[in-house]
Amino acid sequence: MALVVLAGCGGSRYSSDAAVGRFSPTPVLFATGPIQKACLADGRRGSSHARCGCVQAVADQTLSRSDQRQGAKIFRDPHRLQEMRQSDNKSDNAFWSTWKAYGQSAAAACSNT
């Protein structure tokens, strides 16, 4: 009973399927921050509160604060990422590599949200 109360007030990291009486120990990733806000503001098809929160949670695990701020700008200007990918600048190349790895991690972790 305590678990149900905790889940109801956001105290649980696990999702439940009460309609069929199953409990799934799958962690629910969610966080707020610059990536989540940019994701929601972007309005792309497939963007949702849950998915944007999930990609922010992955960003918190894999990206520095600086990379998160830069990544949030990428949502507003996706062409800039292409420019970085093709750049000869070391910092652009480093960001591209980091962002690409982050994107793969976020896609794997958040595909079902």
Short mmCIF file of C-alpha atoms in Angstrom, two decimals:
data_model
loop_
_atom_site.label_atom_id
_atom_site.label_comp_id
_atom_site.label_asym_id
_atom_site.label_seq_id
_atom_site.Cartn_x
_atom_site.Cartn_y
_atom_site.Cartn_z
CA MET A 1 0.00 0.00 0.00
CA ALA A 2 2.86 2.40 0.81
CA LEU A 3 4.30 1.86 -2.67
CA VAL A 4 1.00 2.89 -4.27
CA VAL A 5 0.95 6.07 -2.19
CA LEU A 6 4.55 6.90 -3.09
CA ALA A 7 3.88 6.29 -6.76
CA GLY A 8 0.87 8.57 -6.60
CA CYS A 9 2.90 11.48 -5.26
CA GLY A 10 5.90 11.01 -7.51
CA GLY A 11 8.07 9.27 -4.92
CA SER A 12 8.66 6.15 -6.99
CA ARG A 13 11.08 5.69 -9.87
CA TYR A 14 9.05 2.81 -11.25
CA SER A 15 6.07 2.71 -13.54
CA SER A 16 3.03 0.61 -12.81
CA ASP A 17 0.20 -0.70 -14.91
CA ALA A 18 -2.62 -0.62 -12.37
CA ALA A 19 -5.26 -1.32 -15.00
CA VAL A 20 -4.04 -4.89 -15.34
CA GLY A 21 -2.52 -5.20 -11.87
CA ARG A 22 1.12 -5.47 -12.97
CA PHE A 23 4.13 -3.73 -11.56
CA SER A 24 7.01 -3.00 -13.90
CA PRO A 25 10.41 -2.26 -12.38
CA THR A 26 11.36 -0.13 -15.39
CA PRO A 27 12.90 3.16 -14.26
CA VAL A 28 11.08 6.22 -15.52
CA LEU A 29 13.61 8.80 -16.65
CA PHE A 30 12.52 12.40 -16.25
CA ALA A 31 14.26 15.68 -15.50
CA THR A 32 13.89 19.35 -16.25
CA GLY A 33 16.56 21.59 -17.69
CA PRO A 34 17.70 23.38 -20.84
CA ILE A 35 17.37 20.38 -23.17
CA GLN A 36 13.87 19.54 -21.88
CA LYS A 37 12.74 23.16 -22.30
CA ALA A 38 14.20 23.42 -25.80
CA CYS A 39 12.65 20.09 -26.76
CA LEU A 40 9.19 21.20 -25.64
CA ALA A 41 9.53 24.62 -27.28
CA ASP A 42 10.65 23.08 -30.56
CA GLY A 43 7.25 21.48 -31.17
CA ARG A 44 8.48 18.63 -33.35
CA ARG A 45 6.20 15.71 -34.00
CA GLY A 46 6.78 13.12 -31.29
CA SER A 47 7.79 15.69 -28.68
CA SER A 48 5.96 15.16 -25.43
CA HIS A 49 6.43 16.16 -21.82
CA ALA A 50 7.56 12.61 -20.99
CA ARG A 51 9.97 12.25 -23.93
CA CYS A 52 11.52 15.69 -23.46
CA GLY A 53 11.96 14.97 -19.75
CA CYS A 54 13.59 11.67 -20.60
CA VAL A 55 16.10 13.21 -23.01
CA GLN A 56 16.94 15.78 -20.31
CA ALA A 57 17.55 12.98 -17.80
CA VAL A 58 19.95 11.33 -20.25
CA ALA A 59 21.61 14.72 -20.84
CA ASP A 60 22.11 15.10 -17.09
CA GLN A 61 23.91 11.74 -17.09
CA THR A 62 26.07 12.31 -20.17
CA LEU A 63 26.51 16.02 -20.97
CA SER A 64 28.19 18.86 -19.13
CA ARG A 65 26.10 21.91 -18.29
CA SER A 66 27.93 23.80 -21.03
CA ASP A 67 27.15 21.07 -23.59
CA GLN A 68 23.51 21.12 -22.47
CA ARG A 69 23.26 24.87 -23.05
CA GLN A 70 24.91 24.52 -26.44
CA GLY A 71 22.63 21.59 -27.28
CA ALA A 72 19.55 23.61 -26.37
CA LYS A 73 20.63 26.15 -28.99
CA ILE A 74 20.88 23.31 -31.54
CA PHE A 75 17.14 22.69 -31.13
CA ARG A 76 16.53 26.26 -32.32
CA ASP A 77 19.10 26.08 -35.14
CA PRO A 78 19.63 22.46 -36.26
CA HIS A 79 21.73 23.60 -39.22
CA ARG A 80 24.40 24.72 -36.74
CA LEU A 81 24.96 21.06 -35.80
CA GLN A 82 25.66 20.22 -39.45
CA GLU A 83 28.13 23.09 -39.60
CA MET A 84 29.85 21.77 -36.46
CA ARG A 85 30.04 18.27 -37.91
CA GLN A 86 31.83 19.59 -41.00
CA SER A 87 34.01 22.09 -39.15
CA ASP A 88 37.79 21.89 -38.82
CA ASN A 89 37.55 23.44 -35.35
CA LYS A 90 38.56 21.03 -32.55
CA SER A 91 35.91 22.24 -30.12
CA ASP A 92 33.19 21.86 -32.78
CA ASN A 93 34.39 18.33 -33.50
CA ALA A 94 34.47 17.48 -29.80
CA PHE A 95 30.93 18.77 -29.33
CA TRP A 96 29.74 16.85 -32.41
CA SER A 97 31.18 13.59 -31.05
CA THR A 98 29.70 14.18 -27.61
CA TRP A 99 26.31 15.17 -29.02
CA LYS A 100 26.21 12.15 -31.34
CA ALA A 101 26.92 9.75 -28.44
CA TYR A 102 24.31 11.55 -26.33
CA GLY A 103 21.75 11.25 -29.12
CA GLN A 104 22.30 7.51 -29.39
CA SER A 105 21.93 7.10 -25.63
CA ALA A 106 18.80 9.25 -25.52
CA ALA A 107 17.25 7.37 -28.45
CA ALA A 108 17.85 4.05 -26.73
CA ALA A 109 16.60 5.18 -23.32
CA CYS A 110 13.62 7.27 -24.46
CA SER A 111 12.23 5.43 -27.47
CA ASN A 112 9.23 4.10 -25.50
CA THR A 113 8.21 7.42 -23.93
#
